[in-house]
XYZ file of C-alpha atoms in Angstrom:
702
model
C 4.061 -20.052 11.553
C 2.004 -20.375 13.147
C -0.470 -18.646 17.198
C -0.198 -23.109 21.576
C -0.570 -19.679 20.401
C 2.042 -19.459 17.642
C 0.526 -17.585 14.872
C 2.723 -15.587 12.319
C 3.170 -11.947 12.810
C 3.832 -12.662 15.754
C -1.520 -16.342 17.957
C -0.444 -19.830 16.517
C 1.886 -22.496 17.045
C 1.770 -23.027 13.344
C 0.623 -19.867 11.941
C 2.207 -16.602 10.662
C -0.378 -14.267 12.221
C -0.557 -13.116 15.849
C -3.767 -13.263 17.629
C -5.469 -15.872 19.741
C -9.017 -16.089 19.047
C -10.935 -14.843 15.826
C -12.122 -11.772 17.590
C -8.552 -10.768 18.412
C -7.509 -11.496 14.778
C -10.390 -9.422 13.646
C -9.479 -6.692 16.052
C -5.854 -6.527 14.605
C -6.021 -7.259 11.049
C -9.303 -6.321 9.288
C -10.435 -2.921 10.204
C -11.498 0.449 9.106
C -9.626 2.797 6.484
C -6.068 3.646 7.209
C -5.392 7.250 8.050
C -3.313 9.042 5.120
C 0.139 8.252 6.598
C -0.517 4.421 6.924
C -2.377 4.184 3.752
C 0.425 5.814 1.357
C 1.618 3.107 -0.670
C 5.397 2.428 -0.218
C 7.976 3.634 -2.767
C 9.385 0.404 -3.830
C 12.608 0.242 -5.634
C 12.261 -1.495 -9.022
C 13.232 -4.623 -7.126
C 10.406 -4.885 -4.808
C 12.063 -3.335 -1.705
C 10.529 -0.367 -0.083
C 13.858 1.890 -0.286
C 12.087 5.007 1.219
C 11.003 3.302 4.085
C 14.681 2.375 5.141
C 16.814 4.409 7.331
C 20.326 3.891 5.787
C 21.830 6.296 8.429
C 21.536 3.289 10.784
C 24.227 0.665 10.575
C 22.638 -2.723 9.747
C 24.988 -4.313 12.354
C 23.615 -2.158 15.276
C 19.880 -2.423 14.403
C 19.076 -4.213 11.221
C 15.353 -3.849 11.732
C 15.641 -0.006 12.102
C 17.986 0.203 8.980
C 15.570 -1.734 6.914
C 12.302 0.124 8.319
C 13.368 2.952 10.151
C 11.617 5.753 8.102
C 8.679 3.541 7.734
C 8.451 3.215 11.534
C 8.836 6.996 12.133
C 6.138 7.957 9.385
C 3.424 5.265 10.076
C 0.774 5.883 12.533
C -1.394 2.933 13.759
C -5.049 3.780 12.735
C -7.506 4.299 15.353
C -9.299 1.159 14.662
C -6.300 -0.946 15.023
C -3.995 -2.480 18.042
C -1.287 -2.878 15.483
C -0.190 -2.368 11.903
C 2.337 -4.056 9.773
C 2.662 -5.583 6.216
C 0.449 -8.617 7.082
C -2.417 -6.275 8.210
C -1.881 -4.237 4.755
C -2.003 -7.515 2.806
C -5.137 -8.745 4.907
C -6.873 -5.411 4.192
C -6.711 -6.173 0.546
C -8.028 -9.688 1.002
C -10.873 -8.145 3.272
C -11.766 -5.722 0.449
C -11.801 -8.359 -2.098
C -13.955 -10.803 0.279
C -16.636 -7.949 0.747
C -17.087 -7.549 -2.859
C -17.488 -11.172 -3.456
C -19.954 -11.272 -0.371
C -21.807 -8.274 -1.524
C -22.249 -9.652 -4.911
C -23.851 -12.746 -3.428
C -26.211 -10.732 -1.446
C -27.221 -8.661 -4.401
C -28.160 -11.628 -6.528
C -31.283 -13.611 -6.389
C -29.546 -17.012 -5.889
C -31.811 -20.142 -5.472
C -32.996 -20.466 -1.823
C -30.658 -22.927 -0.006
C -27.631 -22.378 -2.334
C -24.156 -21.350 -0.733
C -24.387 -17.911 -2.511
C -27.824 -17.278 -1.050
C -26.436 -18.201 2.351
C -23.595 -16.038 2.096
C -25.613 -12.912 1.120
C -28.489 -13.621 3.765
C -25.613 -14.057 6.537
C -24.106 -10.823 5.548
C -27.266 -8.757 4.988
C -28.771 -10.039 8.283
C -25.515 -8.720 10.039
C -25.729 -5.297 8.210
C -29.309 -4.900 9.186
C -28.594 -2.653 12.153
C -31.968 -1.288 12.308
C -33.397 -4.753 12.379
C -31.166 -5.840 15.038
C -32.030 -2.796 16.925
C -35.783 -3.077 16.845
C -35.421 -6.752 18.148
C -33.475 -5.586 21.489
C -32.840 -8.564 23.781
C -35.436 -10.891 22.204
C -32.739 -12.907 20.156
C -30.869 -14.075 23.366
C -33.791 -14.125 25.732
C -34.569 -17.879 25.377
C -30.712 -18.680 26.256
C -30.958 -16.466 29.267
C -34.329 -18.118 30.256
C -32.643 -21.736 30.171
C -29.925 -20.406 32.254
C -32.416 -18.913 34.910
C -34.138 -22.016 34.987
C -30.974 -24.227 36.254
C -31.725 -25.554 39.815
C -29.360 -28.631 40.258
C -25.884 -29.262 39.829
C -26.796 -32.000 37.381
C -28.751 -29.248 35.243
C -25.861 -26.960 35.590
C -23.404 -29.526 34.357
C -25.807 -30.225 31.310
C -25.942 -26.555 30.636
C -22.083 -26.128 30.688
C -21.805 -29.160 28.278
C -24.487 -27.453 25.788
C -22.119 -24.711 25.589
C -19.156 -26.838 24.380
C -17.743 -25.970 20.991
C -14.815 -27.043 18.768
C -13.144 -23.611 19.069
C -9.548 -24.627 20.138
C -6.869 -26.182 18.120
C -3.440 -26.676 20.051
C -1.102 -27.480 17.261
C -2.267 -26.444 13.883
C -3.712 -22.764 14.384
C -2.320 -22.612 18.156
C -5.894 -21.504 19.428
C -5.703 -22.573 23.106
C -8.229 -20.211 24.784
C -11.810 -20.281 25.236
C -14.018 -18.424 27.433
C -16.179 -21.823 27.537
C -15.638 -24.025 30.692
C -13.632 -26.238 28.239
C -12.688 -26.403 24.578
C -13.037 -29.509 22.307
C -10.379 -30.192 19.554
C -11.203 -33.207 17.234
C -8.064 -34.162 15.149
C -5.684 -37.065 14.737
C -4.676 -38.965 17.773
C -1.105 -38.194 18.805
C -0.717 -41.832 19.702
C -2.453 -43.440 16.582
C -2.764 -40.774 13.716
C -4.979 -43.305 11.694
C -7.943 -42.155 14.084
C -9.602 -39.171 15.223
C -9.376 -38.222 19.028
C -11.402 -36.054 21.103
C -9.161 -33.487 23.253
C -10.368 -31.234 26.041
C -8.457 -28.011 26.915
C -8.819 -25.680 29.645
C -11.259 -22.734 29.334
C -13.478 -20.682 31.208
C -11.652 -17.198 31.411
C -12.794 -13.776 29.924
C -9.606 -12.349 30.049
C -6.737 -13.410 27.857
C -4.781 -15.469 30.230
C -4.303 -16.663 33.693
C -1.721 -13.987 34.585
C -4.180 -11.097 33.861
C -5.853 -12.487 36.970
C -3.021 -13.270 39.145
C -0.133 -11.060 38.410
C 0.242 -8.285 40.997
C 1.072 -4.977 39.175
C -0.446 -1.648 38.432
C -1.468 -2.447 34.859
C -3.350 -5.535 35.633
C -4.932 -4.172 38.841
C -6.373 -1.668 36.468
C -7.415 -4.191 33.891
C -9.256 -6.397 36.552
C -11.115 -3.319 37.800
C -12.347 -2.411 34.394
C -13.232 -6.073 33.674
C -15.437 -6.236 36.691
C -16.999 -2.866 35.577
C -17.537 -4.325 32.220
C -19.100 -7.494 33.566
C -21.722 -5.435 35.589
C -22.203 -3.138 32.481
C -23.333 -6.202 30.306
C -25.613 -7.471 33.096
C -27.041 -4.189 33.460
C -27.841 -3.903 29.562
C -29.565 -7.109 29.997
C -31.760 -5.802 32.882
C -30.224 -8.222 35.629
C -30.610 -6.763 38.854
C -27.752 -6.488 41.493
C -25.265 -6.033 38.422
C -22.272 -5.133 40.620
C -22.420 -7.788 43.238
C -22.941 -10.341 40.598
C -19.844 -9.095 38.661
C -17.668 -9.429 41.575
C -18.875 -13.020 42.254
C -18.207 -13.777 38.564
C -14.875 -12.084 38.619
C -13.985 -14.111 41.862
C -14.984 -17.303 40.141
C -12.944 -16.644 37.112
C -10.002 -15.885 39.369
C -10.268 -19.284 40.776
C -10.336 -20.867 37.526
C -7.365 -18.940 36.513
C -5.479 -20.340 39.677
C -5.756 -23.839 38.185
C -4.839 -23.055 34.735
C -1.639 -24.119 33.230
C 0.653 -21.416 31.772
C 1.558 -20.815 28.274
C 4.824 -22.879 28.322
C 3.470 -26.010 29.859
C 0.380 -25.910 27.447
C 2.848 -26.143 24.569
C 4.680 -29.080 25.954
C 3.392 -32.048 24.105
C 5.113 -34.523 26.476
C 2.890 -33.242 29.096
C -0.504 -32.808 27.187
C -0.738 -36.318 25.982
C -3.051 -37.752 28.739
C -5.672 -40.375 27.283
C -8.401 -40.895 29.876
C -11.057 -43.673 29.696
C -14.670 -42.086 29.924
C -15.272 -44.330 32.952
C -12.605 -42.548 35.075
C -13.634 -38.991 34.571
C -15.854 -38.832 37.692
C -13.095 -40.310 39.728
C -10.097 -38.458 38.414
C -12.099 -34.933 38.139
C -15.044 -34.914 40.535
C -17.502 -32.024 41.150
C -18.756 -31.893 37.337
C -21.506 -34.306 36.602
C -19.580 -35.940 33.657
C -22.561 -38.073 32.400
C -24.861 -34.927 32.150
C -22.097 -32.805 30.640
C -20.957 -35.293 27.981
C -24.448 -36.158 27.065
C -25.405 -32.542 26.494
C -22.256 -31.953 24.454
C -22.889 -34.764 22.301
C -20.036 -36.900 23.725
C -22.197 -39.541 25.611
C -20.734 -42.300 23.521
C -16.998 -41.363 23.624
C -15.047 -43.789 25.388
C -11.898 -41.946 25.749
C -10.781 -38.306 25.861
C -7.286 -36.944 25.608
C -7.035 -34.318 28.404
C -4.575 -31.422 27.560
C -4.050 -30.064 31.085
C -5.205 -32.708 33.586
C -4.756 -30.653 36.822
C -6.738 -27.620 35.206
C -9.812 -30.033 34.254
C -9.695 -31.350 37.626
C -9.530 -28.045 39.385
C -12.243 -26.551 37.133
C -14.484 -29.709 37.509
C -14.075 -29.138 41.429
C -15.233 -25.649 41.090
C -18.384 -26.803 39.488
C -19.220 -28.905 42.387
C -18.241 -26.520 45.217
C -18.981 -22.973 43.992
C -22.762 -21.701 44.274
C -24.914 -22.788 41.422
C -26.246 -19.164 41.379
C -22.851 -17.909 40.882
C -22.550 -20.297 38.107
C -25.722 -19.151 36.599
C -24.636 -15.496 36.587
C -21.283 -16.567 34.989
C -23.221 -18.395 32.096
C -25.446 -15.464 31.637
C -22.591 -12.982 31.252
C -20.601 -15.089 28.751
C -23.730 -15.519 26.866
C -24.247 -11.854 26.573
C -20.247 -11.606 25.768
C -20.417 -13.864 22.822
C -23.878 -12.510 21.619
C -22.838 -8.991 21.886
C -21.741 -8.464 18.245
C -25.250 -9.505 17.071
C -27.182 -7.342 19.447
C -28.088 -3.640 19.873
C -25.549 -1.067 19.562
C -25.269 -0.526 23.323
C -23.994 -4.148 23.804
C -21.584 -3.677 20.718
C -20.278 -0.434 22.245
C -19.814 -1.755 25.637
C -18.216 -5.123 24.281
C -15.621 -2.915 22.328
C -14.905 -0.483 25.156
C -13.475 -3.366 27.168
C -12.133 -6.071 24.618
C -10.931 -3.397 22.256
C -9.809 -0.297 24.279
C -8.741 -1.809 27.413
C -7.353 -5.189 26.329
C -5.746 -4.178 23.126
C -5.603 -0.167 23.071
C -7.623 0.229 19.982
C -9.366 3.294 20.043
C -12.192 3.077 17.382
C -14.520 0.395 16.368
C -14.122 -0.905 12.872
C -16.830 -0.242 10.169
C -19.654 -2.386 10.433
C -19.033 -4.020 6.716
C -15.492 -5.111 8.041
C -17.196 -6.897 11.038
C -19.659 -8.309 8.722
C -16.995 -9.883 6.392
C -15.503 -11.583 9.674
C -18.878 -12.681 10.733
C -19.702 -14.298 7.451
C -16.256 -15.777 7.008
C -16.429 -17.185 10.477
C -19.829 -18.886 9.439
C -18.866 -20.105 5.911
C -15.244 -19.641 5.423
C -14.655 -22.171 2.591
C -17.740 -21.194 0.690
C -16.204 -17.759 0.427
C -12.651 -19.318 -0.181
C -14.161 -21.039 -3.360
C -15.264 -17.536 -4.802
C -12.084 -16.020 -3.739
C -9.779 -18.660 -5.546
C -11.903 -18.410 -8.706
C -11.391 -14.871 -8.848
C -8.082 -14.205 -7.439
C -5.803 -17.167 -7.608
C -4.667 -17.806 -11.067
C -2.982 -21.051 -11.925
C 0.461 -19.520 -12.680
C 0.503 -18.024 -9.243
C 0.260 -21.573 -7.901
C 2.716 -23.038 -10.431
C 5.479 -20.352 -9.324
C 4.745 -20.899 -5.571
C 4.874 -24.833 -6.008
C 8.403 -24.263 -7.735
C 9.657 -22.224 -4.722
C 8.504 -24.852 -2.166
C 10.145 -27.597 -4.203
C 13.507 -25.576 -4.158
C 13.393 -24.935 -0.485
C 12.255 -28.419 0.334
C 15.234 -29.547 -1.452
C 17.485 -27.147 -0.066
C 16.487 -28.371 3.432
C 17.214 -32.007 2.586
C 20.639 -30.946 1.406
C 21.108 -28.933 4.727
C 20.376 -32.347 6.696
C 22.834 -34.180 4.698
C 25.522 -31.675 5.619
C 24.794 -31.662 9.232
C 28.116 -32.232 11.049
C 26.687 -32.798 14.531
C 23.887 -35.192 13.411
C 24.413 -39.011 13.184
C 23.577 -40.980 10.001
C 20.558 -42.686 11.772
C 18.783 -39.615 12.834
C 19.570 -37.997 9.416
C 17.800 -41.084 7.638
C 14.821 -40.476 9.894
C 14.567 -36.574 9.269
C 14.964 -37.371 5.557
C 12.153 -39.858 5.813
C 9.995 -37.210 7.478
C 10.823 -34.503 4.986
C 10.001 -36.929 2.214
C 6.455 -37.542 3.625
C 5.733 -33.762 3.842
C 2.482 -32.798 2.397
C 2.257 -29.334 0.637
C -0.926 -27.299 0.070
C -1.070 -24.348 -2.023
C -3.770 -21.740 -2.590
C -6.978 -23.966 -1.656
C -8.135 -27.546 -0.440
C -8.689 -30.142 -3.013
C -12.235 -30.320 -1.945
C -14.646 -27.887 -0.252
C -16.817 -28.247 2.651
C -20.419 -28.699 2.242
C -22.744 -26.288 3.806
C -25.981 -27.592 2.693
C -26.930 -28.470 6.270
C -26.477 -25.137 7.858
C -29.513 -23.029 8.133
C -29.359 -19.420 7.393
C -32.415 -17.134 7.952
C -32.157 -13.698 6.464
C -32.946 -11.125 9.262
C -31.853 -13.374 12.151
C -28.207 -12.245 12.825
C -27.885 -13.741 16.360
C -29.510 -17.089 15.272
C -27.279 -17.474 12.341
C -24.352 -16.995 14.420
C -25.437 -19.550 16.903
C -26.655 -21.937 14.211
C -23.258 -21.710 12.472
C -21.431 -22.327 15.798
C -23.374 -25.536 16.399
C -23.051 -26.571 12.659
C -19.248 -26.594 12.916
C -19.434 -28.332 16.242
C -21.550 -30.912 14.793
C -19.171 -31.198 11.770
C -16.333 -31.883 14.199
C -18.355 -34.489 16.378
C -19.106 -36.354 13.212
C -15.322 -36.987 12.346
C -15.142 -39.075 15.624
C -15.113 -42.691 14.616
C -14.490 -42.049 10.895
C -11.236 -42.555 8.676
C -8.868 -39.600 9.079
C -9.030 -37.172 6.053
C -5.352 -36.179 5.579
C -6.170 -33.709 2.921
C -8.109 -31.487 5.494
C -7.278 -27.600 5.628
C -7.309 -25.685 8.718
C -7.564 -22.205 7.278
C -9.453 -20.637 4.305
C -7.744 -19.444 1.112
C -8.807 -15.853 1.915
C -6.806 -15.793 5.198
C -3.443 -14.193 5.205
C -1.348 -16.609 6.977
C 0.495 -20.258 6.797
C 0.346 -23.179 8.832
C 1.927 -26.435 9.796
C 0.199 -29.471 11.004
C 2.375 -31.793 13.023
C -0.061 -34.570 13.123
C -0.429 -34.682 9.338
C 3.255 -33.585 8.665
C 1.725 -30.976 6.161
C 2.179 -27.485 5.495
C -0.500 -24.999 3.876
C -0.294 -21.607 2.271
C -3.460 -20.106 1.507
C -4.310 -17.885 -1.697
C -4.299 -14.592 0.204
C -0.776 -14.733 1.427
C 0.445 -15.490 -2.036
C 0.215 -11.874 -3.343
C 2.395 -8.848 -3.295
C 4.468 -7.721 -1.401
C 5.138 -11.155 0.077
C 4.749 -13.031 -3.417
C 4.698 -11.780 -6.951
C 5.228 -14.512 -9.522
C 6.489 -11.818 -11.851
C 8.875 -10.149 -9.552
C 12.793 -10.509 -9.094
C 13.301 -13.594 -7.036
C 15.634 -12.356 -4.233
C 12.716 -10.486 -2.667
C 10.281 -13.278 -3.307
C 12.504 -15.740 -1.462
C 13.499 -13.262 1.188
C 9.630 -12.580 1.942
C 7.393 -15.588 0.972
C 10.168 -17.856 0.721
C 11.322 -17.317 4.305
C 7.469 -17.976 5.323
C 7.692 -21.306 3.305
C 11.027 -22.297 5.065
C 9.445 -21.221 8.249
C 6.476 -23.831 7.923
C 8.790 -26.608 6.623
C 10.897 -26.297 9.708
C 7.969 -26.260 12.127
C 7.920 -29.919 11.328
C 11.456 -30.103 12.998
C 11.135 -27.577 15.705
C 10.998 -28.456 19.507
C 7.484 -29.667 19.218
C 7.488 -30.988 15.411
C 10.640 -32.949 16.060
C 8.727 -35.144 18.486
C 6.401 -36.458 15.882
C 7.491 -39.092 13.237
C 6.976 -39.253 9.454
C 3.464 -40.623 10.040
C 2.497 -37.840 12.531
C 2.759 -40.052 15.626
C 4.265 -38.653 18.920
C 7.362 -40.969 18.991
C 10.926 -40.517 19.392
C 12.946 -40.896 16.273
C 16.353 -39.318 17.515
C 19.409 -41.000 19.024
C 19.970 -39.777 22.609
C 23.083 -38.110 21.703
C 21.554 -35.921 18.834
C 18.640 -34.985 20.836
C 20.866 -33.694 23.613
C 22.667 -31.462 20.981
C 19.351 -30.455 19.387
C 18.171 -29.485 23.014
C 21.306 -27.566 23.740
C 21.038 -25.528 20.557
C 17.344 -24.492 21.622
C 18.490 -23.611 25.048
C 21.075 -21.210 23.519
C 18.336 -19.471 21.393
C 15.974 -19.351 24.443
C 18.948 -17.412 26.283
C 19.461 -15.304 23.130
C 15.739 -14.245 23.225
C 15.408 -13.611 26.802
C 17.709 -10.780 26.495
C 15.217 -8.793 24.256
C 13.084 -6.314 26.113
C 10.414 -4.643 24.186
C 8.887 -3.029 27.209
C 10.548 -1.818 30.250
C 9.032 -4.532 32.663
C 8.509 -7.469 30.220
C 10.941 -9.353 28.063
C 10.600 -11.744 25.134
C 9.810 -15.387 26.675
C 12.522 -17.346 25.071
C 10.896 -20.423 25.993
C 7.370 -19.557 24.803
C 8.731 -18.531 21.521
C 11.391 -21.225 20.975
C 9.650 -23.018 18.401
C 8.835 -20.013 16.310
C 12.270 -18.800 16.864
C 13.785 -22.097 15.582
C 11.369 -21.823 12.559
C 12.566 -18.419 11.706
C 16.315 -18.874 12.046
C 16.315 -22.162 10.016
C 13.568 -20.999 7.636
C 15.789 -18.025 6.686
C 18.645 -20.261 6.087
C 16.856 -22.746 3.957
C 15.047 -20.009 1.974
C 18.500 -18.502 1.148
C 19.714 -21.714 -0.036
C 16.558 -21.965 -2.311
C 17.157 -18.755 -3.766
C 20.758 -19.588 -4.427
C 19.341 -22.707 -6.212
C 17.115 -20.698 -8.329
C 19.871 -18.730 -9.786
C 20.914 -21.982 -11.497
C 24.675 -21.140 -10.943
C 24.564 -17.677 -12.653
C 25.520 -14.752 -10.552
C 22.673 -12.533 -9.051
C 22.317 -9.175 -10.652
C 23.103 -5.988 -8.643
C 20.023 -3.858 -8.495
C 20.052 -0.174 -7.277
C 23.288 -0.935 -5.574
C 22.051 -3.938 -3.916
C 23.427 -7.521 -4.299
C 21.112 -10.478 -4.586
C 21.623 -11.560 -0.909
C 21.123 -8.030 0.381
C 17.715 -7.886 -1.536
C 16.958 -11.286 0.007
C 17.664 -9.920 3.562
C 15.770 -6.549 2.862
C 12.716 -8.662 1.855
C 12.742 -10.547 4.979
C 13.200 -7.600 7.262
C 10.322 -5.532 5.580
C 8.015 -8.311 5.783
C 8.160 -8.151 9.600
C 7.858 -4.439 9.933
C 5.162 -3.795 12.485
C 3.896 -1.248 15.265
C 2.068 -2.181 18.222
C -0.005 -0.365 20.881
C 1.207 -1.072 24.362
C -1.610 -3.159 25.552
C -1.438 -5.360 22.737
C 2.219 -5.800 22.658
C 2.162 -6.701 26.457
C -0.588 -9.080 25.637
C 1.259 -11.054 22.837
C 4.333 -10.924 24.789
C 2.506 -12.880 27.642
C 0.476 -15.270 25.390
C 2.091 -15.553 21.869
C 4.356 -18.102 20.776
C 5.806 -15.579 18.363
C 8.242 -12.741 18.948
C 7.263 -9.160 17.944
C 8.533 -8.478 14.380
C 11.635 -6.615 15.464
C 13.106 -9.759 17.304
C 12.028 -12.048 14.428
C 14.203 -9.844 12.152
C 17.150 -10.114 14.505
C 17.492 -13.723 13.895
C 19.569 -12.559 11.066
C 22.654 -12.132 13.526
C 22.687 -16.017 13.533
C 23.005 -16.253 9.752
C 26.922 -16.218 8.455
C 25.565 -14.868 5.029
C 23.981 -11.976 6.661
C 27.336 -10.800 7.997
C 28.831 -11.005 4.432
C 25.991 -9.242 3.011
C 26.041 -6.258 5.335
C 29.469 -6.407 7.003
C 28.471 -6.405 10.534
C 31.588 -6.049 12.621
C 32.663 -6.684 16.246
C 31.609 -4.032 18.660
C 28.087 -3.553 16.795
C 24.894 -4.360 18.778
C 24.014 -7.413 16.829
C 27.472 -8.907 16.204
C 27.868 -12.295 17.374
C 31.325 -14.244 17.020
C 31.022 -17.489 14.948
C 30.924 -19.633 18.076
C 28.086 -17.503 19.699
C 25.772 -17.926 16.665
C 23.000 -20.537 17.031
C 22.920 -23.079 14.337
C 20.000 -25.229 14.149
C 19.229 -27.314 11.051
């Protein structure tokens, strides 16, 4: 369900959660204790619905989201250390508490040196040692600042930029398409030949979330830009770098020039535009300015003969700036970004200044999360699957996996039947669609094999060094895949993450263990709500293989057309109708949902709900659903769906996701029910009500 920036609640093309980078995810998901109102457990009915959180004074046909969640929305306050709060946050908090216990247990044991358990414990303990970090001051980052200060030529500058390259983007699996490094590397299956790995380069180099933060001329972004320059100067001053304000102005102006050549979010998601294999030998000719030999050699890509360039004009424009802007300005830029990345592992002054801008200004968060929660994130970022192995052993019983697997089989079968019944699709395209559905891989709970962290060096007491070594270790793991056979069983998120994912190049879907827990999924619960909650997540991920992007990949994961011309035109027309529908939603007075940016997620929502409902009906085995507390089975299904997406946002964060995230905010995800005939039958929406659409106006996809 994925954050191309399509992450679920609303930062990944293929993910459930919203947030772009791990820092943003951390700011929104795992945080300090909730206030009493937010922490109060919902008063669920005996069938798994929070009936106390509903507002039955609202007519479902006027505002189904408010009908399902109105009282919860009125009574829930966003805790001070969050930019948003909702059901995914609640479930993620529980996963974070469990993870903390696992890590602290590891930290307290005298495990053998070099073991994964020892490394986990040392990682966490090092980060939690605030006194030790404070005593070291700037010492941990001084060697990096010294290397930057020693740069004198553009060749040395290019090498320094290459040394910062990391595998910190993933355009189609997790939807992470932003990096503050000059470019981002993504190593995954070649879209043109999925039997081999390819190296993709994506645009980067910005400290603000998106190009529009630099270029849009309005009061809100003018203020953000002013505060960003102040933040840059403050970070430089903390490091003892003189003339901080003048340097900050030059750094910001350089970033604004980078932003001018960046692609927008919609173009970045267009797989027809981003598939650009460039021979290594032509990089200097096509993108002059950067010394590509020095850059790639320093990046460990010196022997790579081809790169797939995601945004060619952006790469060309950024490369030109490396050759034209003063070397001294680039050195200041490198120093600032080194400090920004290192801030979480440096003294309190750096931590506080970093949060003051990235937390308060960019997301509206008012309070820094507790240290232990940040420590869980840091440890998870470095050794995610080592934690995942412990998490699965303790918190994911075989019966949960078996029940989830049964639900997936039902919903996949329901989708196959829906394909067969499509009146608008030709037999030829149906056959190709069924072929692709038949090769869909499903991962539930955890990967079949775990990553090996034996080569990762962790030193107790060296928080900054541990983070840097972990970053390089992950980068080297990705480089090592180039030239090797593709591992089709690879997972792209750890078991302890509350999320889900579709990988179009693998034609696979993944449901980590942590999302398979109440209230989304309870193997012992009444099935209607399970299908309305986790079932629609499952349906959503299945449909991503057939949304506006997924439908361009064939059964092998190759970017190839398998549609007849007529069927493709009908599919496109239905998508355009959905774009138009979502363009009418306006969460802020001056900012609407971008129907084109969110199209893939909206397709996955509308069809995911439809096939999950089919799966629920199938699960009944022909028997009538019971009426519980006055609600029919199908009403409970839609209630489960509507409550899963309850969410509240601070204005800066809502603005940010509307501009950068491929997911619509929760309220508008729930509004997709107005396209489902069964919803009208369940709740009696009638002409004249706000959500009512005539049968001809309802968008029908899959």
